[in-house]
PDB file of C-alpha atoms and ligand atoms in Angstrom:
ATOM      1  CA  MET A  21      17.540  -4.237   6.520  1.00 83.00           C
ATOM      2  CA  THR A  22      17.667  -5.858   9.921  1.00 89.00           C
ATOM      3  CA  GLN A  23      18.578  -9.421  10.520  1.00 90.00           C
ATOM      4  CA  GLN A  24      14.870 -10.173  10.994  1.00 92.00           C
ATOM      5  CA  ASP A  25      14.049  -8.563   7.619  1.00 91.00           C
ATOM      6  CA  VAL A  26      16.826 -10.725   5.971  1.00 91.00           C
ATOM      7  CA  THR A  27      15.278 -13.853   7.494  1.00 93.00           C
ATOM      8  CA  ARG A  28      11.737 -12.771   6.235  1.00 94.00           C
ATOM      9  CA  LEU A  29      13.234 -12.306   2.859  1.00 95.00           C
ATOM     10  CA  GLN A  30      14.889 -15.731   2.882  1.00 96.00           C
ATOM     11  CA  GLY A  31      11.517 -17.144   3.811  1.00 96.00           C
ATOM     12  CA  ILE A  32       9.965 -15.659   0.734  1.00 97.00           C
ATOM     13  CA  PHE A  33      12.752 -17.062  -1.451  1.00 97.00           C
ATOM     14  CA  GLY A  34      12.187 -20.450   0.164  1.00 96.00           C
ATOM     15  CA  ARG A  35       8.492 -20.403  -0.760  1.00 95.00           C
ATOM     16  CA  ASN A  36       9.050 -19.713  -4.455  1.00 96.00           C
ATOM     17  CA  PRO A  37      11.110 -21.579  -7.046  1.00 96.00           C
ATOM     18  CA  ARG A  38      14.465 -19.749  -7.546  1.00 95.00           C
ATOM     19  CA  GLU A  39      13.987 -19.047 -11.172  1.00 96.00           C
ATOM     20  CA  PRO A  40      13.311 -15.948 -13.238  1.00 96.00           C
ATOM     21  CA  GLY A  41       9.680 -16.955 -13.721  1.00 96.00           C
ATOM     22  CA  SER A  42       9.050 -16.335 -10.005  1.00 97.00           C
ATOM     23  CA  LEU A  43       9.902 -12.654 -10.190  1.00 98.00           C
ATOM     24  CA  ILE A  44       6.385 -11.309  -9.891  1.00 97.00           C
ATOM     25  CA  ALA A  45       5.207 -13.845  -7.291  1.00 97.00           C
ATOM     26  CA  VAL A  46       8.400 -12.918  -5.167  1.00 98.00           C
ATOM     27  CA  LEU A  47       7.743  -9.195  -5.514  1.00 98.00           C
ATOM     28  CA  GLN A  48       4.094  -9.713  -4.496  1.00 97.00           C
ATOM     29  CA  ASP A  49       5.231 -11.641  -1.463  1.00 97.00           C
ATOM     30  CA  ILE A  50       7.785  -8.951  -0.444  1.00 97.00           C
ATOM     31  CA  GLN A  51       5.110  -6.197  -1.035  1.00 94.00           C
ATOM     32  CA  ARG A  52       2.725  -8.149   1.217  1.00 91.00           C
ATOM     33  CA  GLU A  53       5.268  -8.812   3.912  1.00 92.00           C
ATOM     34  CA  PHE A  54       7.007  -5.382   4.030  1.00 92.00           C
ATOM     35  CA  HIS A  55       4.200  -3.142   2.680  1.00 89.00           C
ATOM     36  CA  TYR A  56       6.612  -1.888   0.075  1.00 93.00           C
ATOM     37  CA  LEU A  57       9.724  -3.125  -1.861  1.00 96.00           C
ATOM     38  CA  PRO A  58      12.887  -2.106  -0.028  1.00 95.00           C
ATOM     39  CA  ARG A  59      15.916  -1.480  -2.261  1.00 95.00           C
ATOM     40  CA  GLU A  60      17.960  -4.213  -0.618  1.00 96.00           C
ATOM     41  CA  ALA A  61      15.217  -6.682  -1.126  1.00 97.00           C
ATOM     42  CA  LEU A  62      15.200  -5.896  -4.878  1.00 97.00           C
ATOM     43  CA  SER A  63      19.016  -6.480  -5.074  1.00 97.00           C
ATOM     44  CA  GLU A  64      18.656  -9.753  -3.206  1.00 96.00           C
ATOM     45  CA  THR A  65      15.797 -10.903  -5.507  1.00 97.00           C
ATOM     46  CA  ALA A  66      17.988 -10.196  -8.493  1.00 97.00           C
ATOM     47  CA  LYS A  67      20.648 -12.418  -7.050  1.00 97.00           C
ATOM     48  CA  ALA A  68      18.343 -15.166  -5.772  1.00 96.00           C
ATOM     49  CA  LEU A  69      16.412 -15.517  -9.061  1.00 97.00           C
ATOM     50  CA  GLU A  70      19.411 -14.706 -11.293  1.00 97.00           C
ATOM     51  CA  VAL A  71      17.494 -11.883 -12.973  1.00 97.00           C
ATOM     52  CA  PRO A  72      19.194  -8.624 -14.052  1.00 97.00           C
ATOM     53  CA  LEU A  73      18.480  -5.890 -11.496  1.00 97.00           C
ATOM     54  CA  SER A  74      17.202  -3.691 -14.279  1.00 97.00           C
ATOM     55  CA  LYS A  75      14.493  -6.185 -14.980  1.00 97.00           C
ATOM     56  CA  VAL A  76      13.603  -6.409 -11.265  1.00 97.00           C
ATOM     57  CA  TYR A  77      13.195  -2.606 -11.205  1.00 97.00           C
ATOM     58  CA  SER A  78      11.316  -2.613 -14.314  1.00 97.00           C
ATOM     59  CA  ALA A  79       8.718  -5.004 -12.919  1.00 96.00           C
ATOM     60  CA  ALA A  80       8.750  -3.172  -9.622  1.00 96.00           C
ATOM     61  CA  THR A  81       7.869   0.183 -11.278  1.00 95.00           C
ATOM     62  CA  PHE A  82       5.490  -1.091 -13.933  1.00 94.00           C
ATOM     63  CA  TYR A  83       2.760  -2.539 -11.605  1.00 91.00           C
ATOM     64  CA  SER A  84       0.783  -0.165  -9.483  1.00 83.00           C
ATOM     65  CA  ALA A  85       0.423  -2.771  -6.832  1.00 86.00           C
ATOM     66  CA  PHE A  86       4.048  -2.292  -6.023  1.00 93.00           C
ATOM     67  CA  SER A  87       5.556   0.538  -4.089  1.00 92.00           C
ATOM     68  CA  LEU A  88       9.226   1.519  -3.783  1.00 94.00           C
ATOM     69  CA  THR A  89       8.429   3.696  -0.660  1.00 90.00           C
ATOM     70  CA  PRO A  90       7.099   2.467   2.571  1.00 89.00           C
ATOM     71  CA  ARG A  91       3.300   2.208   2.804  1.00 90.00           C
ATOM     72  CA  GLY A  92       1.102   1.767   5.780  1.00 92.00           C
ATOM     73  CA  GLU A  93      -0.365  -1.496   7.102  1.00 91.00           C
ATOM     74  CA  ASN A  94      -3.784   0.192   6.372  1.00 94.00           C
ATOM     75  CA  ILE A  95      -4.270   1.882   3.054  1.00 93.00           C
ATOM     76  CA  ILE A  96      -7.071   4.459   3.121  1.00 96.00           C
ATOM     77  CA  ARG A  97      -8.377   5.501  -0.338  1.00 96.00           C
ATOM     78  CA  VAL A  98     -10.600   8.559  -0.554  1.00 97.00           C
ATOM     79  CA  CYS A  99     -12.634   8.915  -3.712  1.00 97.00           C
ATOM     80  CA  LYS A 100     -12.382  12.416  -5.197  1.00 96.00           C
ATOM     81  CA  GLY A 101     -14.647  11.726  -8.251  1.00 96.00           C
ATOM     82  CA  THR A 102     -17.405  14.254  -9.065  1.00 97.00           C
ATOM     83  CA  ALA A 103     -20.160  12.652  -6.997  1.00 97.00           C
ATOM     84  CA  CYS A 104     -17.961  12.234  -3.984  1.00 97.00           C
ATOM     85  CA  HIS A 105     -16.517  15.704  -4.384  1.00 96.00           C
ATOM     86  CA  ILE A 106     -20.067  17.149  -4.333  1.00 97.00           C
ATOM     87  CA  LYS A 107     -20.989  15.115  -1.233  1.00 96.00           C
ATOM     88  CA  GLY A 108     -18.092  16.252   0.834  1.00 94.00           C
ATOM     89  CA  ALA A 109     -15.030  14.245   0.023  1.00 96.00           C
ATOM     90  CA  ASP A 110     -12.793  17.255   0.716  1.00 96.00           C
ATOM     91  CA  LEU A 111     -14.144  17.542   4.327  1.00 95.00           C
ATOM     92  CA  LEU A 112     -13.734  13.861   4.799  1.00 95.00           C
ATOM     93  CA  LEU A 113     -10.138  14.093   3.543  1.00 96.00           C
ATOM     94  CA  ASP A 114      -9.448  17.103   5.904  1.00 96.00           C
ATOM     95  CA  GLN A 115     -10.580  15.084   8.801  1.00 95.00           C
ATOM     96  CA  LEU A 116      -8.296  12.195   7.916  1.00 96.00           C
ATOM     97  CA  GLU A 117      -5.349  14.454   7.239  1.00 97.00           C
ATOM     98  CA  SER A 118      -5.627  16.290  10.526  1.00 95.00           C
ATOM     99  CA  GLY A 119      -6.464  13.205  12.538  1.00 95.00           C
ATOM    100  CA  LEU A 120      -3.424  11.208  11.177  1.00 96.00           C
ATOM    101  CA  GLY A 121      -1.168  14.114  10.532  1.00 97.00           C
ATOM    102  CA  ILE A 122      -0.370  13.134   6.944  1.00 97.00           C
ATOM    103  CA  LYS A 123      -1.380  14.360   3.445  1.00 96.00           C
ATOM    104  CA  PRO A 124      -2.458  12.100   0.590  1.00 96.00           C
ATOM    105  CA  GLY A 125       0.450  10.034  -0.781  1.00 92.00           C
ATOM    106  CA  GLU A 126       2.009  10.027   2.737  1.00 93.00           C
ATOM    107  CA  THR A 127       2.400   7.376   5.422  1.00 94.00           C
ATOM    108  CA  THR A 128       2.330   7.805   9.175  1.00 95.00           C
ATOM    109  CA  PRO A 129       5.696   7.502  10.842  1.00 94.00           C
ATOM    110  CA  ASP A 130       4.565   4.298  12.595  1.00 93.00           C
ATOM    111  CA  LEU A 131       3.715   2.758   9.156  1.00 91.00           C
ATOM    112  CA  LYS A 132       0.192   2.170  10.213  1.00 94.00           C
ATOM    113  CA  TYR A 133      -1.717   4.275   7.718  1.00 96.00           C
ATOM    114  CA  THR A 134      -1.299   5.633   4.147  1.00 95.00           C
ATOM    115  CA  ILE A 135      -3.830   8.027   2.624  1.00 96.00           C
ATOM    116  CA  GLU A 136      -4.415   7.963  -1.170  1.00 94.00           C
ATOM    117  CA  VAL A 137      -6.813   9.927  -3.293  1.00 96.00           C
ATOM    118  CA  VAL A 138      -8.470   7.886  -6.095  1.00 95.00           C
ATOM    119  CA  ASN A 139     -10.809   8.806  -8.936  1.00 95.00           C
ATOM    120  CA  CYS A 140     -14.310   7.390  -9.152  1.00 96.00           C
ATOM    121  CA  VAL A 141     -14.511   3.795  -7.876  1.00 95.00           C
ATOM    122  CA  GLY A 142     -17.889   3.142  -9.425  1.00 96.00           C
ATOM    123  CA  ALA A 143     -19.930   3.480  -6.164  1.00 96.00           C
ATOM    124  CA  CYS A 144     -21.257   7.016  -6.681  1.00 97.00           C
ATOM    125  CA  ALA A 145     -24.668   6.212  -5.106  1.00 97.00           C
ATOM    126  CA  MET A 146     -22.836   5.769  -1.832  1.00 96.00           C
ATOM    127  CA  ALA A 147     -20.892   9.017  -2.064  1.00 96.00           C
ATOM    128  CA  PRO A 148     -18.782  10.080  -0.332  1.00 96.00           C
ATOM    129  CA  VAL A 149     -16.829   6.804  -0.530  1.00 97.00           C
ATOM    130  CA  MET A 150     -13.769   5.860   1.372  1.00 96.00           C
ATOM    131  CA  ILE A 151     -12.004   2.429   1.106  1.00 96.00           C
ATOM    132  CA  VAL A 152     -10.039   1.187   3.934  1.00 96.00           C
ATOM    133  CA  ASN A 153      -7.937  -1.731   2.755  1.00 92.00           C
ATOM    134  CA  ALA A 154     -10.478  -3.664   0.687  1.00 89.00           C
ATOM    135  CA  LYS A 155     -13.542  -2.548   2.562  1.00 94.00           C
ATOM    136  CA  TYR A 156     -15.788   0.100   0.963  1.00 96.00           C
ATOM    137  CA  HIS A 157     -17.444   2.668   3.336  1.00 96.00           C
ATOM    138  CA  GLY A 158     -20.287   4.731   1.806  1.00 96.00           C
ATOM    139  CA  ASN A 159     -22.171   7.861   2.936  1.00 95.00           C
ATOM    140  CA  VAL A 160     -19.260   8.456   5.302  1.00 92.00           C
ATOM    141  CA  PRO A 161     -20.136  11.419   7.556  1.00 89.00           C
ATOM    142  CA  CYS A 162     -16.800  13.384   7.734  1.00 84.00           C
ATOM    143  CA  ASN A 163     -16.845  13.255  11.602  1.00 86.00           C
ATOM    144  CA  ARG A 164     -16.908   9.468  11.557  1.00 90.00           C
ATOM    145  CA  ALA A 165     -14.054   8.921   9.022  1.00 91.00           C
ATOM    146  CA  LEU A 166     -11.227   8.742  11.478  1.00 91.00           C
ATOM    147  CA  ARG A 167     -13.181   6.407  13.731  1.00 92.00           C
ATOM    148  CA  LEU A 168     -13.843   3.967  10.789  1.00 91.00           C
ATOM    149  CA  VAL A 169     -10.105   4.044   9.988  1.00 91.00           C
ATOM    150  CA  LYS A 170      -9.045   3.268  13.503  1.00 89.00           C
ATOM    151  CA  LYS A 171     -11.347   0.351  13.672  1.00 86.00           C
ATOM    152  CA  ALA A 172      -9.603  -1.327  10.613  1.00 77.00           C
TER     153      ALA A 172
HETATM  154  S1  FES B 211     -17.355   9.582  -7.654  1.00 92.25           S
HETATM  155 FE1  FES B 211     -16.850   8.480  -5.838  1.00 92.25          FE
HETATM  156  S2  FES B 211     -17.533   6.558  -6.363  1.00 92.25           S
HETATM  157 FE2  FES B 211     -17.986   7.736  -8.133  1.00 92.25          FE
END
């Protein structure tokens, strides 16, 4: 971690009570700030909140909102449920993969984008569906997918 990262981490500790009950709130703040949970941050959290490191890891791996590997500033989720699959989700995904140079589950080296594949998100009438951060995009023509992502 850089000195700047340590400062950011200290800021997070400063905003939360230094007690074991703050563990989830602190992990959420770290995830938001760094887009993942760096190992050093987990060790520092254990010390700051006086919580065993095993408990910190247990919380960090239990909740799907947390990631132990770097994730992009922008999370792109492509639905591969049946309706989206039939309406061309594979083509849409191909466009994103070749445009960003990454596969699902990967993050671009500049930490700007992460692609994830998800199951039906309950918006089948809008298939194929892509979600960029929290914004849903429906009926996405595969040749527009990358443009929509870059606008995020
Ligand atoms: S299959 Fe994609 S939203 Fe339902």
